[in-house]
mmCIF file of C-alpha atoms in Angstrom:
data_model
loop_
_atom_site.group_PDB
_atom_site.id
_atom_site.type_symbol
_atom_site.label_atom_id
_atom_site.label_comp_id
_atom_site.label_asym_id
_atom_site.label_seq_id
_atom_site.Cartn_x
_atom_site.Cartn_y
_atom_site.Cartn_z
ATOM 1 C CA VAL A 297 -0.787 16.855 -13.718
ATOM 2 C CA ILE A 298 -3.224 17.450 -10.846
ATOM 3 C CA VAL A 299 -2.477 16.032 -7.377
ATOM 4 C CA LEU A 300 -5.274 15.126 -4.945
ATOM 5 C CA ASN A 301 -5.375 13.059 -1.767
ATOM 6 C CA GLY A 302 -5.939 9.698 -3.412
ATOM 7 C CA CYS A 303 -7.598 8.177 -6.467
ATOM 8 C CA GLY A 304 -10.950 7.926 -4.677
ATOM 9 C CA SER A 305 -10.981 11.719 -4.529
ATOM 10 C CA LEU A 306 -10.029 11.867 -8.198
ATOM 11 C CA PHE A 307 -12.975 9.637 -9.128
ATOM 12 C CA SER A 308 -15.310 11.912 -7.155
ATOM 13 C CA ALA A 309 -13.889 15.061 -8.722
ATOM 14 C CA LEU A 310 -13.889 13.706 -12.271
ATOM 15 C CA ALA A 311 -17.432 12.374 -12.047
ATOM 16 C CA THR A 312 -18.615 15.755 -10.786
ATOM 17 C CA VAL A 313 -16.728 17.638 -13.484
ATOM 18 C CA LEU A 314 -17.633 15.402 -16.436
ATOM 19 C CA CYS A 315 -21.272 14.639 -15.593
ATOM 20 C CA ASP A 316 -24.408 16.447 -14.550
ATOM 21 C CA PRO A 317 -26.524 14.965 -11.718
ATOM 22 C CA GLY A 318 -28.375 11.858 -12.876
ATOM 23 C CA GLU A 319 -25.976 11.132 -15.733
ATOM 24 C CA ALA A 320 -23.820 8.012 -15.801
ATOM 25 C CA VAL A 321 -20.397 6.474 -16.345
ATOM 26 C CA LEU A 322 -19.882 3.105 -18.060
ATOM 27 C CA ILE A 323 -17.748 0.435 -16.372
ATOM 28 C CA ALA A 324 -17.186 -3.304 -16.858
ATOM 29 C CA THR A 325 -18.028 -5.671 -14.007
ATOM 30 C CA PRO A 326 -16.635 -7.127 -11.851
ATOM 31 C CA PHE A 327 -14.775 -4.029 -10.635
ATOM 32 C CA TYR A 328 -13.405 -2.499 -7.437
ATOM 33 C CA SER A 329 -16.569 -1.525 -5.593
ATOM 34 C CA GLY A 330 -15.127 1.574 -3.920
ATOM 35 C CA ILE A 331 -15.551 3.347 -7.252
ATOM 36 C CA THR A 332 -19.341 3.205 -6.854
ATOM 37 C CA GLN A 333 -19.356 5.408 -3.784
ATOM 38 C CA SER A 334 -16.664 7.738 -5.087
ATOM 39 C CA VAL A 335 -18.498 8.405 -8.355
ATOM 40 C CA PHE A 336 -21.881 8.898 -6.664
ATOM 41 C CA LEU A 337 -20.603 10.887 -3.681
ATOM 42 C CA TYR A 338 -20.681 14.472 -4.967
ATOM 43 C CA GLY A 339 -22.593 14.652 -8.203
ATOM 44 C CA ASN A 340 -25.281 11.948 -7.962
ATOM 45 C CA VAL A 341 -23.594 10.186 -10.886
ATOM 46 C CA LYS A 342 -24.579 6.589 -11.622
ATOM 47 C CA LEU A 343 -22.635 3.632 -12.980
ATOM 48 C CA VAL A 344 -23.817 1.655 -15.997
ATOM 49 C CA TYR A 345 -22.502 -1.922 -16.054
ATOM 50 C CA ALA A 346 -21.078 -3.915 -18.935
ATOM 51 C CA TYR A 347 -21.351 -7.400 -17.445
ATOM 52 C CA LEU A 348 -18.462 -9.773 -18.084
ATOM 53 C CA ASP A 349 -18.788 -13.513 -17.450
ATOM 54 C CA SER A 350 -16.739 -16.692 -17.425
ATOM 55 C CA LYS A 351 -18.019 -17.982 -20.780
ATOM 56 C CA VAL A 352 -15.608 -17.746 -23.714
ATOM 57 C CA THR A 353 -17.929 -16.934 -26.611
ATOM 58 C CA GLY A 354 -18.063 -14.773 -29.705
ATOM 59 C CA GLY A 355 -14.999 -12.571 -29.954
ATOM 60 C CA SER A 356 -13.698 -13.590 -26.522
ATOM 61 C CA THR A 357 -10.487 -15.563 -26.043
ATOM 62 C CA ARG A 358 -10.470 -15.711 -22.225
ATOM 63 C CA PRO A 359 -12.978 -15.674 -19.339
ATOM 64 C CA PHE A 360 -14.264 -12.261 -18.206
ATOM 65 C CA GLN A 361 -12.799 -10.582 -21.276
ATOM 66 C CA LEU A 362 -13.838 -7.010 -21.966
ATOM 67 C CA THR A 363 -14.829 -6.516 -25.609
ATOM 68 C CA VAL A 364 -16.173 -3.573 -27.552
ATOM 69 C CA ASP A 365 -19.331 -5.559 -28.311
ATOM 70 C CA LYS A 366 -20.084 -5.775 -24.578
ATOM 71 C CA LEU A 367 -19.466 -2.057 -24.160
ATOM 72 C CA GLU A 368 -21.711 -1.278 -27.129
ATOM 73 C CA ALA A 369 -24.517 -3.460 -25.746
ATOM 74 C CA ALA A 370 -24.347 -1.876 -22.290
ATOM 75 C CA LEU A 371 -24.314 1.633 -23.750
ATOM 76 C CA GLN A 372 -27.297 0.913 -26.013
ATOM 77 C CA ASP A 373 -29.276 -0.577 -23.116
ATOM 78 C CA ALA A 374 -28.602 2.517 -21.007
ATOM 79 C CA GLN A 375 -29.593 4.874 -23.810
ATOM 80 C CA ALA A 376 -32.798 2.876 -24.399
ATOM 81 C CA GLU A 377 -33.682 3.503 -20.745
ATOM 82 C CA GLY A 378 -33.054 7.223 -21.151
ATOM 83 C CA VAL A 379 -29.751 7.256 -19.260
ATOM 84 C CA CYS A 380 -27.150 9.717 -20.530
ATOM 85 C CA VAL A 381 -23.671 8.137 -20.383
ATOM 86 C CA ARG A 382 -20.822 10.649 -20.358
ATOM 87 C CA ALA A 383 -17.689 8.568 -19.703
ATOM 88 C CA LEU A 384 -16.041 5.145 -19.633
ATOM 89 C CA ILE A 385 -13.860 3.864 -16.767
ATOM 90 C CA LEU A 386 -11.015 1.475 -17.588
ATOM 91 C CA LEU A 387 -9.022 -0.254 -14.837
ATOM 92 C CA ASN A 388 -5.632 -1.404 -16.121
ATOM 93 C CA PRO A 389 -4.369 -3.631 -14.538
ATOM 94 C CA GLN A 390 -7.887 -4.690 -13.617
ATOM 95 C CA ASN A 391 -9.135 -5.184 -10.056
ATOM 96 C CA PRO A 392 -10.287 -7.913 -9.192
ATOM 97 C CA LEU A 393 -9.479 -9.888 -12.361
ATOM 98 C CA GLY A 394 -5.785 -9.034 -12.657
ATOM 99 C CA ASP A 395 -6.149 -8.563 -16.434
ATOM 100 C CA ILE A 396 -3.623 -6.426 -18.318
ATOM 101 C CA TYR A 397 -5.004 -4.915 -21.519
ATOM 102 C CA SER A 398 -2.986 -5.257 -24.705
ATOM 103 C CA LEU A 399 -2.247 -2.237 -26.863
ATOM 104 C CA SER A 400 -4.786 -3.378 -29.446
ATOM 105 C CA GLU A 401 -7.466 -3.805 -26.769
ATOM 106 C CA LEU A 402 -6.748 -0.358 -25.331
ATOM 107 C CA ARG A 403 -6.952 1.152 -28.806
ATOM 108 C CA ASP A 404 -10.285 -0.568 -29.420
ATOM 109 C CA TYR A 405 -11.757 0.716 -26.144
ATOM 110 C CA LEU A 406 -10.546 4.252 -26.785
ATOM 111 C CA GLU A 407 -11.867 4.204 -30.374
ATOM 112 C CA PHE A 408 -15.238 3.024 -29.047
ATOM 113 C CA ALA A 409 -15.285 5.947 -26.615
ATOM 114 C CA LYS A 410 -14.338 8.409 -29.340
ATOM 115 C CA ARG A 411 -17.172 7.173 -31.598
ATOM 116 C CA HIS A 412 -19.667 7.872 -28.843
ATOM 117 C CA GLU A 413 -17.963 11.071 -27.623
ATOM 118 C CA LEU A 414 -17.299 9.560 -24.192
ATOM 119 C CA HIS A 415 -14.580 10.719 -21.844
ATOM 120 C CA VAL A 416 -12.285 7.879 -20.704
ATOM 121 C CA ILE A 417 -10.984 7.668 -17.140
ATOM 122 C CA VAL A 418 -8.066 5.225 -17.080
ATOM 123 C CA ASP A 419 -7.077 4.018 -13.607
ATOM 124 C CA GLU A 420 -3.520 2.628 -13.699
ATOM 125 C CA ILE A 421 -3.008 2.360 -9.936
ATOM 126 C CA TYR A 422 -1.508 -1.174 -10.202
ATOM 127 C CA MET A 423 0.777 -0.350 -13.141
ATOM 128 C CA LEU A 424 4.017 -1.162 -11.254
ATOM 129 C CA SER A 425 2.586 -4.314 -9.641
ATOM 130 C CA VAL A 426 2.991 -6.589 -12.664
ATOM 131 C CA PHE A 427 4.972 -9.503 -11.225
ATOM 132 C CA ASP A 428 5.263 -11.848 -14.224
ATOM 133 C CA ASP A 429 8.255 -11.112 -16.452
ATOM 134 C CA SER A 430 6.419 -12.510 -19.470
ATOM 135 C CA ALA A 431 3.609 -9.947 -19.109
ATOM 136 C CA THR A 432 3.899 -6.392 -20.417
ATOM 137 C CA PHE A 433 1.920 -3.461 -19.127
ATOM 138 C CA HIS A 434 1.045 -0.738 -21.633
ATOM 139 C CA SER A 435 0.027 2.647 -20.303
ATOM 140 C CA VAL A 436 -2.306 4.629 -22.521
ATOM 141 C CA LEU A 437 0.242 7.438 -22.175
ATOM 142 C CA GLY A 438 2.768 5.210 -23.938
ATOM 143 C CA MET A 439 0.610 4.847 -27.044
ATOM 144 C CA ASP A 440 1.852 6.447 -30.264
ATOM 145 C CA ARG A 441 -1.438 8.285 -30.638
ATOM 146 C CA LEU A 442 -4.456 8.746 -28.430
ATOM 147 C CA PRO A 443 -7.695 8.573 -30.445
ATOM 148 C CA ASP A 444 -9.197 11.438 -28.417
ATOM 149 C CA PRO A 445 -6.563 13.195 -26.269
ATOM 150 C CA GLN A 446 -8.949 15.831 -24.960
ATOM 151 C CA ARG A 447 -11.247 13.169 -23.522
ATOM 152 C CA THR A 448 -8.595 10.805 -22.092
ATOM 153 C CA HIS A 449 -7.712 11.222 -18.398
ATOM 154 C CA VAL A 450 -5.205 8.966 -16.606
ATOM 155 C CA MET A 451 -4.987 8.297 -12.866
ATOM 156 C CA TRP A 452 -2.253 6.798 -10.709
ATOM 157 C CA GLY A 453 -1.398 6.846 -7.016
ATOM 158 C CA ILE A 454 1.316 5.526 -4.725
ATOM 159 C CA THR A 455 -0.898 3.540 -2.345
ATOM 160 C CA LYS A 456 -0.776 0.155 -4.113
ATOM 161 C CA ASP A 457 2.521 0.060 -5.976
ATOM 162 C CA PHE A 458 4.436 1.424 -2.968
ATOM 163 C CA ALA A 459 2.366 -0.325 -0.275
ATOM 164 C CA VAL A 460 1.449 2.892 1.574
ATOM 165 C CA SER A 461 -2.343 2.898 1.600
ATOM 166 C CA GLY A 462 -2.440 5.335 4.525
ATOM 167 C CA ILE A 463 -0.632 8.030 2.538
ATOM 168 C CA ARG A 464 -3.263 9.626 0.338
ATOM 169 C CA PHE A 465 -1.606 10.755 -2.883
ATOM 170 C CA GLY A 466 -3.174 10.435 -6.327
ATOM 171 C CA THR A 467 -2.307 12.034 -9.648
ATOM 172 C CA LEU A 468 -4.386 12.898 -12.690
ATOM 173 C CA TYR A 469 -2.849 13.472 -16.110
ATOM 174 C CA THR A 470 -5.040 15.186 -18.673
ATOM 175 C CA GLU A 471 -4.407 17.331 -21.735
ATOM 176 C CA ASN A 472 -7.836 18.934 -21.356
ATOM 177 C CA GLN A 473 -7.181 22.262 -19.669
ATOM 178 C CA ASP A 474 -10.840 22.812 -18.785
ATOM 179 C CA VAL A 475 -10.990 19.455 -16.996
ATOM 180 C CA ALA A 476 -7.658 20.146 -15.285
ATOM 181 C CA ASN A 477 -8.849 23.545 -14.057
ATOM 182 C CA ALA A 478 -12.173 22.167 -12.844
ATOM 183 C CA VAL A 479 -10.569 19.280 -10.925
ATOM 184 C CA ALA A 480 -7.922 21.616 -9.517
ATOM 185 C CA SER A 481 -10.660 23.870 -8.176
ATOM 186 C CA LEU A 482 -11.694 20.965 -5.911
ATOM 187 C CA CYS A 483 -8.189 20.670 -4.447
ATOM 188 C CA TYR A 484 -9.400 22.817 -1.556
ATOM 189 C CA PHE A 485 -11.349 19.802 -0.328
ATOM 190 C CA HIS A 486 -8.773 17.177 -1.318
ATOM 191 C CA GLY A 487 -5.375 18.762 -0.793
ATOM 192 C CA VAL A 488 -2.209 16.858 0.019
ATOM 193 C CA CYS A 489 -0.456 18.307 3.069
ATOM 194 C CA GLY A 490 3.047 19.704 2.723
ATOM 195 C CA PRO A 491 4.932 16.984 4.669
ATOM 196 C CA VAL A 492 3.342 14.235 2.544
ATOM 197 C CA GLN A 493 4.150 16.109 -0.677
ATOM 198 C CA HIS A 494 7.747 16.483 0.483
ATOM 199 C CA LYS A 495 8.129 12.798 1.392
ATOM 200 C CA VAL A 496 6.541 11.573 -1.828
ATOM 201 C CA ALA A 497 8.762 13.892 -3.866
ATOM 202 C CA GLN A 498 11.818 12.477 -2.099
ATOM 203 C CA LEU A 499 10.612 8.927 -2.779
ATOM 204 C CA LEU A 500 9.875 9.432 -6.481
ATOM 205 C CA ARG A 501 13.104 11.342 -7.015
ATOM 206 C CA ASP A 502 15.202 8.277 -6.135
ATOM 207 C CA ARG A 503 14.752 6.523 -9.471
ATOM 208 C CA GLU A 504 17.772 4.244 -9.037
ATOM 209 C CA TRP A 505 16.498 2.801 -5.740
ATOM 210 C CA ILE A 506 12.956 2.439 -7.116
ATOM 211 C CA ASN A 507 14.032 0.624 -10.286
ATOM 212 C CA GLN A 508 17.007 -1.383 -9.051
ATOM 213 C CA VAL A 509 15.985 -2.245 -5.489
ATOM 214 C CA TYR A 510 12.353 -1.660 -4.558
ATOM 215 C CA LEU A 511 10.460 -2.754 -7.670
ATOM 216 C CA ARG A 512 12.641 -5.826 -8.164
ATOM 217 C CA ALA A 513 12.135 -6.964 -4.580
ATOM 218 C CA ASN A 514 8.425 -6.138 -4.575
ATOM 219 C CA ARG A 515 7.739 -7.995 -7.822
ATOM 220 C CA ALA A 516 9.723 -11.018 -6.654
ATOM 221 C CA ARG A 517 7.737 -11.165 -3.418
ATOM 222 C CA LEU A 518 4.431 -10.734 -5.236
ATOM 223 C CA LYS A 519 5.355 -13.507 -7.662
ATOM 224 C CA ALA A 520 6.364 -15.857 -4.842
ATOM 225 C CA ALA A 521 3.158 -15.203 -2.887
ATOM 226 C CA HIS A 522 1.042 -15.600 -6.033
ATOM 227 C CA SER A 523 2.772 -18.887 -6.860
ATOM 228 C CA TYR A 524 2.205 -20.216 -3.340
ATOM 229 C CA VAL A 525 -1.513 -19.381 -3.296
ATOM 230 C CA THR A 526 -2.217 -20.609 -6.841
ATOM 231 C CA GLU A 527 -0.361 -23.883 -6.228
ATOM 232 C CA GLU A 528 -2.502 -24.469 -3.148
ATOM 233 C CA LEU A 529 -5.654 -23.699 -5.130
ATOM 234 C CA ARG A 530 -4.602 -26.202 -7.803
ATOM 235 C CA ALA A 531 -3.950 -28.829 -5.135
ATOM 236 C CA LEU A 532 -7.437 -28.229 -3.750
ATOM 237 C CA GLY A 533 -9.007 -28.405 -7.215
ATOM 238 C CA VAL A 534 -10.291 -24.826 -7.071
ATOM 239 C CA PRO A 535 -10.421 -23.091 -10.486
ATOM 240 C CA PHE A 536 -9.124 -19.520 -10.757
ATOM 241 C CA LEU A 537 -7.996 -16.888 -13.247
ATOM 242 C CA ASP A 538 -4.214 -17.073 -13.585
ATOM 243 C CA ARG A 539 -3.184 -13.484 -14.217
ATOM 244 C CA SER A 540 0.019 -11.458 -13.865
ATOM 245 C CA ALA A 541 -0.780 -8.251 -11.974
ATOM 246 C CA GLY A 542 -2.220 -6.886 -8.758
ATOM 247 C CA PHE A 543 -2.500 -8.407 -5.298
ATOM 248 C CA PHE A 544 -5.459 -10.705 -5.845
ATOM 249 C CA VAL A 545 -6.698 -13.904 -7.467
ATOM 250 C CA TRP A 546 -10.235 -14.284 -8.853
ATOM 251 C CA ILE A 547 -11.314 -17.756 -7.705
ATOM 252 C CA ASP A 548 -14.256 -19.938 -8.689
ATOM 253 C CA PHE A 549 -16.269 -21.494 -5.849
ATOM 254 C CA ARG A 550 -19.374 -22.074 -7.973
ATOM 255 C CA LYS A 551 -19.229 -25.846 -7.495
ATOM 256 C CA TYR A 552 -19.754 -25.314 -3.757
ATOM 257 C CA LEU A 553 -23.087 -23.572 -4.335
ATOM 258 C CA ARG A 554 -25.944 -26.065 -4.674
ATOM 259 C CA ARG A 555 -28.401 -23.751 -6.388
ATOM 260 C CA GLY A 556 -25.983 -21.137 -7.714
ATOM 261 C CA THR A 557 -27.513 -18.073 -6.041
ATOM 262 C CA PHE A 558 -26.076 -14.928 -4.530
ATOM 263 C CA GLU A 559 -27.760 -15.862 -1.240
ATOM 264 C CA GLU A 560 -25.630 -19.019 -1.133
ATOM 265 C CA GLU A 561 -22.568 -16.996 -2.072
ATOM 266 C CA LEU A 562 -23.182 -14.761 0.939
ATOM 267 C CA LEU A 563 -23.580 -17.804 3.213
ATOM 268 C CA LEU A 564 -20.275 -19.214 1.946
ATOM 269 C CA TRP A 565 -18.582 -15.863 2.524
ATOM 270 C CA ARG A 566 -19.960 -15.818 6.070
ATOM 271 C CA ARG A 567 -18.693 -19.341 6.672
ATOM 272 C CA PHE A 568 -15.183 -18.318 5.666
ATOM 273 C CA LEU A 569 -15.457 -15.275 7.927
ATOM 274 C CA ASP A 570 -16.625 -17.400 10.873
ATOM 275 C CA ASN A 571 -13.426 -19.422 10.416
ATOM 276 C CA LYS A 572 -11.333 -16.223 10.367
ATOM 277 C CA VAL A 573 -10.633 -16.207 6.635
ATOM 278 C CA LEU A 574 -11.578 -12.927 4.956
ATOM 279 C CA LEU A 575 -12.379 -13.170 1.265
ATOM 280 C CA SER A 576 -14.425 -10.777 -0.859
ATOM 281 C CA CYS A 577 -17.501 -12.224 -2.543
ATOM 282 C CA GLY A 578 -18.256 -11.532 -6.189
ATOM 283 C CA LYS A 579 -21.455 -9.645 -5.435
ATOM 284 C CA ALA A 580 -19.342 -6.933 -3.798
ATOM 285 C CA PHE A 581 -17.736 -6.375 -7.224
ATOM 286 C CA GLU A 582 -21.094 -6.473 -9.067
ATOM 287 C CA CYS A 583 -20.163 -9.794 -10.652
ATOM 288 C CA GLY A 584 -23.067 -11.244 -12.629
ATOM 289 C CA GLU A 585 -22.274 -14.881 -11.735
ATOM 290 C CA PRO A 586 -22.682 -16.146 -8.144
ATOM 291 C CA GLY A 587 -19.763 -18.065 -6.683
ATOM 292 C CA TRP A 588 -16.727 -15.996 -7.615
ATOM 293 C CA PHE A 589 -14.497 -14.642 -4.834
ATOM 294 C CA ARG A 590 -11.414 -12.430 -4.619
ATOM 295 C CA ILE A 591 -8.540 -13.533 -2.424
ATOM 296 C CA ILE A 592 -5.650 -11.225 -1.544
ATOM 297 C CA PHE A 593 -2.307 -13.025 -1.774
ATOM 298 C CA ALA A 594 0.051 -10.103 -1.059
ATOM 299 C CA ASP A 595 1.109 -11.179 2.432
ATOM 300 C CA GLN A 596 3.876 -13.021 4.191
ATOM 301 C CA THR A 597 4.004 -16.781 3.683
ATOM 302 C CA HIS A 598 3.313 -17.711 7.312
ATOM 303 C CA ARG A 599 0.079 -15.705 7.241
ATOM 304 C CA LEU A 600 -1.008 -17.325 3.997
ATOM 305 C CA GLN A 601 -0.298 -20.716 5.568
ATOM 306 C CA LEU A 602 -2.405 -19.735 8.588
ATOM 307 C CA GLY A 603 -5.326 -18.930 6.302
ATOM 308 C CA GLU A 604 -4.918 -22.289 4.583
ATOM 309 C CA GLN A 605 -5.193 -24.138 7.870
#
């Protein structure tokens, strides 16, 4: 386990360690856009996109579903353009969709990566923010067997699950000693100061409080806030993806765009902003369809009601 000051730093370090300048990492869109800068920051590493969309076709059973066929197509397109892809990024739970991958899906993605000799960076930063009791999160580290242990690297940090974004603390688990040593060599630039290490150690040591008090209360509050926002969206006739994890809802405003362009999407985003409602437009997540927005619901009810007004 390697500790750096946040998962953004881990993305930068891993991209630099796993890729040479000009090489690329494969990721499904839409995705958390901060990854773009982190991956590119040190090593001039690019992202190759596997575009997901709202259509349920082929092997899909839900909108914006990640399938191996989509990964294969994106990889082949990149290779045809002479781009060398070294790794695959998986976000589980997924930001901004809120998807939780099943064990069979995870196995399929990892087998795909093994076939193409790709490293897999699995970001599980929302793993404890699954608020629906009927949903089950599966960490890749809980699998009976990893298809390619030496090329599987798992990230987690405290910022989301423990609501402390200002405390930069991210962890990387990898069985690949060369990767571990290379990432650790960058700790000089991304160290976690002693007082923060001490406080985080104290926090994580109190398993009883975490499991019996904090996580129960946090999940209940997330579920209540999610229910409030989604009920309001239903009342307004706004379609959305009803998922079970994270702090966000992926909502569909396509019917409010006359011509269905990203220019109109930006105008709609600006109109919300002018009325003091901050949403994130789909283009910011490299979504291929104009009109999708991410709304954060993890807030107190009176603030959500203020945004509604």
